[in-house]
């Protein structure tokens, strides 16, 4: 690649919580937790006011409320979030065709080819932030750098509502004082290994010779050392390779009846297929995950003759796989999951069938209706019955 | 019957019979005796029996001298390994109180066997409505259909080959729901019979078939199919239950574009075009126009291919149609060395590959855009 690239990372601040504050003026300036209130519910998003009390997303709601008892709890409204997410992505699309969405509220933009048209990276970042605020009423934090790694680090630096552009020259020096815990791949578990090796900052890792890094911290740390200098040549990939989707559930108590687990597969297949349909993919492989009360995890997979996004088909295969396992020696269960992998784009070439299935069209209609209901009223409000009702 | 079997066998003939019988022996079973082979020596003949509960095989081992009639039940894998690794031209098997002694010139093995009475009864089935076909015919018809069968299907019984016998005409049909292979040949006698035979049973049957002109008697017995291969042995198999799809309905009768190719030439062109396909792109595009067929493919992030194949006598309007390359090559492989007729109608309708009246292959297209 000729010359340096201009990569942006744009991130909507406390997205779900901000949307709730946007739509309900009474919530503005107050701590807001988005998520289910029920016993085992988790926090999907916490407003910055709630974060001040230590609340974080993915935390059990009960724990968040213990930290911040006066927080307002809002039920998630996924249809509204999806709408605003689409509009945010289309704002980003004005500045470059190379937009890689990482999730509903963050994306990388390769603006290398847009500089003549829209100015330098900082100009573009200002444009994105202004449009997001004016058109959506939301704030975004944007980082600008020569690659994905640096852009993401930069966007995290001044949050919320921040703009950080790393300098074109002296990148290594600029990164040098950053704490090593900000390095991608360094988490609570690996951090002690780094501090034990005397590495507290990016600069410490830069100064350690490569072979010493490999010897002391392993091969994966060599790649981190490259990143510590701000080197990262991963491209921005607009159509990020489609990843599998999975749903799993941990039972409140261990399950001793195989059919009870089979019943749970209904909702899991429904959820996984709904997400697959939303992403516009077709799965070629169905996997059932089973974790026994003794914490042994087993998976059983089957590759499908025809890729599918149909709930009924996935459910049929998942039940088959589960029952085949159960028949060979059932053990009390702690968790079951359904996973869909090897995803094709729905617009990929399709092999036509010799013997069309008259029921298939009805099933597709049923899935579409169920999806619409889930979008409007939330996931899980509609699902297939596990057993026929007596007399039905 | 005195239970003191003793036989002298030609080693290479025994190796072949053991290999075939072992294909039936289940690898995992809760019934240990099923991992064994049953040997029965009587009237100057040694018969090997194996079963997995679905398929039962009885093989007559050639070049055997029966020194003492009797029965034995011996673990198949051990017996197979011992005889296979032996270098002598002859081996002797002798039973004494469920212990088998296998002797070569410089080796002696003792294997603990089981009581032959514990083995599932191996009575000789009496096939009903039986007819005959030659080994050559059966081998050809199975090869031309078994590749198109499905592994598993929720709607139809297509994890096997349909055998349909009407008078002197025998047809085999295999389909996986996306393509359909129909192969026809001759048989003796009259009457009608329809069976769906599991693919695994047929692949074992094919290995039993010997001399091209040898006869195979095919019939039904107690809801099972029976194949008696002249001079080799008998295969009894349970049938695939369920409904075979209405295959006659999907064989097109109104194709209006046709052309003839040498099967091997066309297969080579398709294989080359398929070099630049992947799971995502799936299809190869076939463009028939005037005197040239252009076979092309494109795989995202890999590249594209274009192969031009001259054709003569193309009838009909130009057409572009996509197929999975393997689906076409599979069919061309089984008619290698012959001229094939390709027939089409539209890019959304099935294509047909034909060799006279004896092979018809229907394949659904892929929408390659």
Coordinates of C-alpha atoms in Angstrom, one line a residue, chain A residues 8-370:
Chain A
X8 CA -11.2 6.0 11.9
X9 CA -12.9 4.1 14.7
X10 CA -16.3 5.5 15.6
X11 CA -18.2 4.4 18.7
X12 CA -21.6 5.6 19.9
X13 CA -21.4 6.4 23.6
X14 CA -23.4 4.2 26.0
X15 CA -25.6 3.5 23.0
X16 CA -28.7 1.8 24.4
X17 CA -28.7 4.0 27.5
X18 CA -28.2 7.1 25.5
X19 CA -31.2 6.2 23.3
X20 CA -33.4 5.8 26.3
X21 CA -32.3 9.2 27.6
X22 CA -32.9 10.7 24.1
X23 CA -36.4 9.4 23.9
X24 CA -37.4 10.1 27.5
X25 CA -36.3 13.5 28.7
X26 CA -36.9 12.6 32.4
X27 CA -34.0 10.1 32.2
X28 CA -31.4 12.7 31.1
X29 CA -28.7 13.4 33.6
X30 CA -29.7 10.4 35.7
X31 CA -28.2 6.9 36.0
X32 CA -29.9 4.6 33.5
X33 CA -29.5 0.8 33.3
X34 CA -30.9 -1.0 30.2
X35 CA -31.8 -4.6 30.7
X36 CA -34.1 -7.1 32.3
X37 CA -35.0 -6.7 35.9
X38 CA -35.9 -10.3 36.4
X39 CA -33.8 -12.5 38.8
X40 CA -30.9 -13.4 36.5
X41 CA -31.2 -10.4 34.1
X42 CA -28.0 -8.6 33.0
X43 CA -27.1 -5.0 32.2
X44 CA -27.1 -4.5 28.4
X45 CA -25.9 -0.9 28.8
X46 CA -25.2 1.6 31.5
X47 CA -25.4 5.4 31.1
X48 CA -22.2 7.4 32.1
X49 CA -24.1 8.5 35.2
X50 CA -24.5 4.9 36.2
X51 CA -20.9 4.0 35.3
X52 CA -19.8 6.6 37.9
X53 CA -21.2 4.2 40.5
X54 CA -19.3 1.3 39.0
X55 CA -22.1 -0.2 36.9
X56 CA -21.0 -1.9 33.7
X57 CA -22.6 -3.7 30.9
X58 CA -22.8 -7.5 31.2
X59 CA -23.0 -7.2 35.0
X60 CA -25.9 -8.9 36.7
X61 CA -28.7 -6.4 37.1
X62 CA -29.0 -7.2 40.8
X63 CA -25.4 -6.3 41.3
X64 CA -25.7 -3.0 39.3
X65 CA -28.7 -2.0 41.4
X66 CA -26.8 -2.8 44.6
X67 CA -24.1 -0.4 43.4
X68 CA -26.6 2.3 42.3
X69 CA -30.0 1.7 43.9
X70 CA -31.5 4.9 42.5
X71 CA -30.8 4.0 38.9
X72 CA -33.7 4.0 36.4
X73 CA -34.1 0.6 34.8
X74 CA -35.3 0.7 31.2
X75 CA -36.4 -2.4 29.2
X76 CA -34.4 -2.7 26.0
X77 CA -36.2 -1.7 22.8
X78 CA -34.2 -3.5 20.1
X79 CA -36.2 -2.2 17.1
X80 CA -35.4 1.4 18.0
X81 CA -31.7 0.6 18.5
X82 CA -31.6 -1.2 15.2
X83 CA -33.2 1.8 13.5
X84 CA -30.7 4.3 14.9
X85 CA -27.8 1.9 14.3
X86 CA -28.7 1.7 10.6
X87 CA -28.8 5.5 10.4
X88 CA -25.5 5.8 12.2
X89 CA -23.9 3.4 9.7
X90 CA -25.3 5.3 6.8
X91 CA -23.7 8.5 8.1
X92 CA -20.4 6.7 8.2
X93 CA -21.0 5.5 4.6
X94 CA -21.1 9.1 3.4
X95 CA -17.4 9.4 4.1
X96 CA -16.1 6.1 2.6
X97 CA -17.5 2.9 1.1
X98 CA -15.0 1.0 3.3
X99 CA -17.0 0.7 6.6
X100 CA -16.6 -2.3 8.7
X101 CA -19.3 -2.6 11.4
X102 CA -18.0 -4.3 14.5
X103 CA -21.4 -4.3 16.2
X104 CA -24.5 -2.1 16.3
X105 CA -22.7 0.9 17.7
X106 CA -19.1 0.8 16.5
X107 CA -17.3 0.6 13.2
X108 CA -14.0 1.1 11.4
X109 CA -13.8 3.5 8.4
X110 CA -11.0 3.5 5.9
X111 CA -10.9 7.1 4.8
X112 CA -7.6 6.9 2.9
X113 CA -9.3 7.4 -0.4
X114 CA -11.7 10.1 0.9
X115 CA -9.1 12.7 1.9
X116 CA -9.2 14.7 -1.3
X117 CA -13.0 14.9 -1.0
X118 CA -13.5 15.3 2.7
X119 CA -10.3 16.6 4.1
X120 CA -7.9 14.9 6.6
X121 CA -8.9 12.3 9.2
X122 CA -9.7 14.9 11.8
X123 CA -11.9 16.8 9.5
X124 CA -13.8 13.6 8.7
X125 CA -14.1 12.7 12.4
X126 CA -15.5 16.1 13.1
X127 CA -18.0 15.7 10.2
X128 CA -19.2 12.3 11.6
X129 CA -19.6 13.6 15.1
X130 CA -21.5 16.7 14.0
X131 CA -23.9 14.7 11.8
X132 CA -24.5 12.0 14.5
X133 CA -25.4 14.7 17.0
X134 CA -27.5 16.8 14.6
X135 CA -29.4 13.9 12.9
X136 CA -29.6 11.3 15.7
X137 CA -29.3 13.4 18.8
X138 CA -26.5 11.0 20.0
X139 CA -22.8 11.5 20.7
X140 CA -20.0 9.5 19.2
X141 CA -16.4 9.1 20.1
X142 CA -14.0 8.9 17.2
X143 CA -10.4 8.0 17.0
X144 CA -8.1 8.6 14.0
X145 CA -5.0 6.7 13.3
X146 CA -2.9 5.0 10.6
X147 CA -4.5 1.6 11.3
X148 CA -7.3 -0.2 13.1
X149 CA -5.4 -0.8 16.3
X150 CA -4.4 2.8 16.8
X151 CA -7.7 4.2 15.7
X152 CA -9.5 2.1 18.3
X153 CA -7.1 3.0 21.0
X154 CA -7.6 6.7 20.1
X155 CA -11.4 6.5 20.2
X156 CA -11.2 5.0 23.7
X157 CA -9.0 7.9 25.0
X158 CA -11.5 10.6 25.4
X159 CA -14.9 9.2 26.1
X160 CA -17.7 10.1 25.9
X161 CA -18.1 12.6 23.1
X162 CA -14.4 12.8 22.3
X163 CA -12.2 13.1 19.2
X164 CA -8.6 11.9 19.4
X165 CA -6.3 11.9 16.4
X166 CA -2.9 10.4 16.9
X167 CA 0.0 12.3 15.5
X168 CA 1.3 11.4 12.1
X169 CA 4.9 11.4 13.3
X170 CA 6.3 10.0 16.5
X171 CA 3.6 7.3 16.8
X172 CA 5.7 5.0 19.0
X173 CA 6.5 7.9 21.4
X174 CA 2.8 8.8 21.5
X175 CA 1.9 5.2 22.4
X176 CA 4.8 4.7 24.8
X177 CA 3.2 6.0 28.0
X178 CA -0.1 4.0 27.6
X179 CA -0.7 1.4 30.2
X180 CA -0.2 -2.2 28.9
X181 CA -3.7 -3.1 30.1
X182 CA -5.0 -1.2 27.1
X183 CA -3.3 -3.6 24.8
X184 CA -5.7 -5.8 22.9
X185 CA -5.3 -9.3 24.3
X186 CA -4.1 -8.3 27.7
X187 CA -6.8 -9.0 30.3
X188 CA -7.1 -9.5 34.0
X189 CA -5.5 -13.0 33.6
X190 CA -2.6 -12.1 31.5
X191 CA -1.8 -8.7 33.0
X192 CA 0.1 -10.2 36.0
X193 CA 2.5 -12.0 33.5
X194 CA 3.3 -8.6 31.9
X195 CA 3.8 -6.8 35.2
X196 CA 6.0 -9.7 36.5
X197 CA 8.1 -9.2 33.4
X198 CA 8.5 -5.5 34.2
X199 CA 6.1 -4.4 31.5
X200 CA 3.7 -1.7 32.6
X201 CA 3.4 0.5 29.5
X202 CA 3.6 0.2 25.8
X203 CA 7.0 1.8 26.0
X204 CA 8.3 -1.0 28.2
X205 CA 7.2 -3.6 25.6
X206 CA 8.8 -1.5 22.8
X207 CA 12.1 -1.6 24.6
X208 CA 12.1 -5.3 25.3
X209 CA 14.0 -7.2 22.5
X210 CA 11.8 -9.4 20.3
X211 CA 13.5 -12.7 21.2
X212 CA 13.2 -11.8 24.9
X213 CA 9.5 -11.1 24.5
X214 CA 9.0 -14.5 22.8
X215 CA 11.0 -16.3 25.5
X216 CA 9.3 -14.7 28.5
X217 CA 5.8 -14.0 27.2
X218 CA 5.3 -16.4 24.3
X219 CA 4.6 -16.0 20.6
X220 CA 1.4 -14.1 21.0
X221 CA 3.3 -11.3 22.8
X222 CA 5.5 -10.8 19.7
X223 CA 2.4 -9.6 17.8
X224 CA 1.6 -7.4 20.7
X225 CA 5.0 -5.8 20.6
X226 CA 4.3 -4.9 16.9
X227 CA 1.1 -3.3 18.0
X228 CA 2.9 -1.4 20.8
X229 CA 4.9 0.4 18.1
X230 CA 1.5 1.1 16.4
X231 CA 2.0 -1.4 13.6
X232 CA -1.1 -3.2 12.3
X233 CA -1.8 -3.9 8.6
X234 CA -5.2 -5.5 8.9
X235 CA -7.5 -4.1 6.2
X236 CA -10.9 -2.6 6.9
X237 CA -13.2 -5.2 5.6
X238 CA -16.7 -3.9 4.7
X239 CA -18.3 -7.3 4.6
X240 CA -16.7 -8.8 7.6
X241 CA -16.6 -12.5 7.2
X242 CA -19.8 -13.8 8.6
X243 CA -19.4 -15.5 11.9
X244 CA -21.6 -18.1 13.4
X245 CA -24.3 -17.4 15.8
X246 CA -25.1 -19.3 19.0
X247 CA -27.6 -19.2 21.8
X248 CA -27.2 -21.1 25.0
X249 CA -28.9 -21.3 28.3
X250 CA -27.7 -22.3 31.8
X251 CA -30.5 -23.9 33.7
X252 CA -31.4 -22.5 37.2
X253 CA -31.1 -26.1 38.5
X254 CA -29.5 -29.1 36.9
X255 CA -31.9 -30.8 34.5
X256 CA -32.6 -34.5 34.9
X257 CA -35.2 -35.0 32.2
X258 CA -33.8 -35.1 28.6
X259 CA -37.1 -33.9 27.3
X260 CA -36.9 -30.8 29.4
X261 CA -33.6 -30.0 27.7
X262 CA -35.2 -30.7 24.3
X263 CA -37.9 -28.2 25.2
X264 CA -35.2 -25.6 25.9
X265 CA -33.7 -26.2 22.4
X266 CA -36.9 -24.7 21.0
X267 CA -36.1 -21.2 22.3
X268 CA -32.4 -21.5 21.5
X269 CA -32.9 -22.6 17.9
X270 CA -35.5 -19.8 17.5
X271 CA -33.1 -17.2 18.9
X272 CA -30.1 -18.3 16.9
X273 CA -32.1 -18.5 13.7
X274 CA -33.6 -15.1 14.3
X275 CA -30.1 -13.6 14.5
X276 CA -29.0 -15.4 11.5
X277 CA -32.0 -14.1 9.5
X278 CA -31.3 -10.6 10.7
X279 CA -27.7 -10.9 9.4
X280 CA -28.9 -12.3 6.1
X281 CA -26.9 -15.5 6.3
X282 CA -27.6 -19.2 5.8
X283 CA -26.0 -21.8 8.0
X284 CA -24.4 -25.0 6.8
X285 CA -23.6 -26.5 10.1
X286 CA -25.7 -27.0 13.3
X287 CA -24.0 -27.7 16.6
X288 CA -25.5 -28.7 19.9
X289 CA -23.5 -27.8 23.0
X290 CA -24.2 -29.8 26.2
X291 CA -22.6 -29.2 29.6
X292 CA -23.2 -31.8 32.2
X293 CA -23.7 -31.1 35.9
X294 CA -20.1 -32.4 36.3
X295 CA -19.0 -29.5 34.0
X296 CA -18.0 -31.7 31.1
X297 CA -18.7 -30.0 27.8
X298 CA -19.7 -32.0 24.8
X299 CA -20.6 -30.8 21.3
X300 CA -22.3 -32.6 18.5
X301 CA -22.4 -31.2 15.0
X302 CA -24.0 -32.0 11.7
X303 CA -23.4 -30.4 8.3
X304 CA -26.6 -29.8 6.4
X305 CA -27.3 -30.8 2.8
X306 CA -28.7 -27.4 2.1
X307 CA -27.8 -24.2 4.0
X308 CA -30.7 -22.9 5.9
X309 CA -32.0 -20.1 8.2
X310 CA -35.3 -21.9 9.0
X311 CA -36.1 -22.4 12.7
X312 CA -37.9 -25.7 12.1
X313 CA -35.1 -27.3 10.2
X314 CA -32.4 -26.2 12.7
X315 CA -34.6 -27.3 15.5
X316 CA -35.1 -30.7 13.9
X317 CA -31.4 -31.3 13.5
X318 CA -30.6 -29.9 17.0
X319 CA -33.2 -32.3 18.6
X320 CA -31.8 -35.2 16.5
X321 CA -28.2 -34.5 17.7
X322 CA -29.3 -34.0 21.3
X323 CA -31.4 -37.2 21.4
X324 CA -28.7 -39.2 19.8
X325 CA -26.3 -38.1 22.5
X326 CA -28.9 -38.7 25.3
X327 CA -29.6 -42.2 23.9
X328 CA -25.9 -43.0 24.5
X329 CA -26.0 -42.2 28.1
X330 CA -27.8 -39.1 29.4
X331 CA -26.3 -37.2 32.3
X332 CA -27.9 -34.4 34.3
X333 CA -27.4 -31.1 32.5
X334 CA -26.3 -27.7 33.5
X335 CA -26.4 -26.0 30.1
X336 CA -27.5 -26.6 26.5
X337 CA -26.8 -24.4 23.5
X338 CA -27.4 -24.3 19.8
X339 CA -24.9 -22.9 17.4
X340 CA -25.0 -22.2 13.7
X341 CA -21.8 -22.1 11.7
X342 CA -20.3 -22.0 8.2
X343 CA -22.4 -19.1 7.2
X344 CA -23.2 -18.3 3.5
X345 CA -24.5 -15.0 2.4
X346 CA -28.2 -15.4 1.7
X347 CA -27.5 -14.0 -1.8
X348 CA -24.9 -16.6 -2.5
X349 CA -25.7 -19.0 -5.3
X350 CA -28.4 -21.5 -4.3
X351 CA -28.7 -25.0 -5.5
X352 CA -32.3 -25.6 -6.5
X353 CA -34.2 -28.7 -5.3
X354 CA -35.7 -31.4 -7.4
X355 CA -38.6 -32.1 -5.1
X356 CA -39.8 -28.7 -3.8
X357 CA -41.2 -28.8 -0.3
X358 CA -44.7 -27.3 -0.1
X359 CA -44.3 -26.7 3.6
X360 CA -41.0 -24.8 3.2
X361 CA -42.8 -21.6 2.0
X362 CA -45.2 -21.7 5.0
X363 CA -42.3 -22.1 7.3
X364 CA -40.5 -19.1 5.9
X365 CA -43.7 -17.0 6.3
X366 CA -44.0 -18.2 9.9
X367 CA -40.3 -17.3 10.6
X368 CA -40.8 -13.8 9.1
X369 CA -43.9 -13.2 11.2
X370 CA -42.2 -14.4 14.4

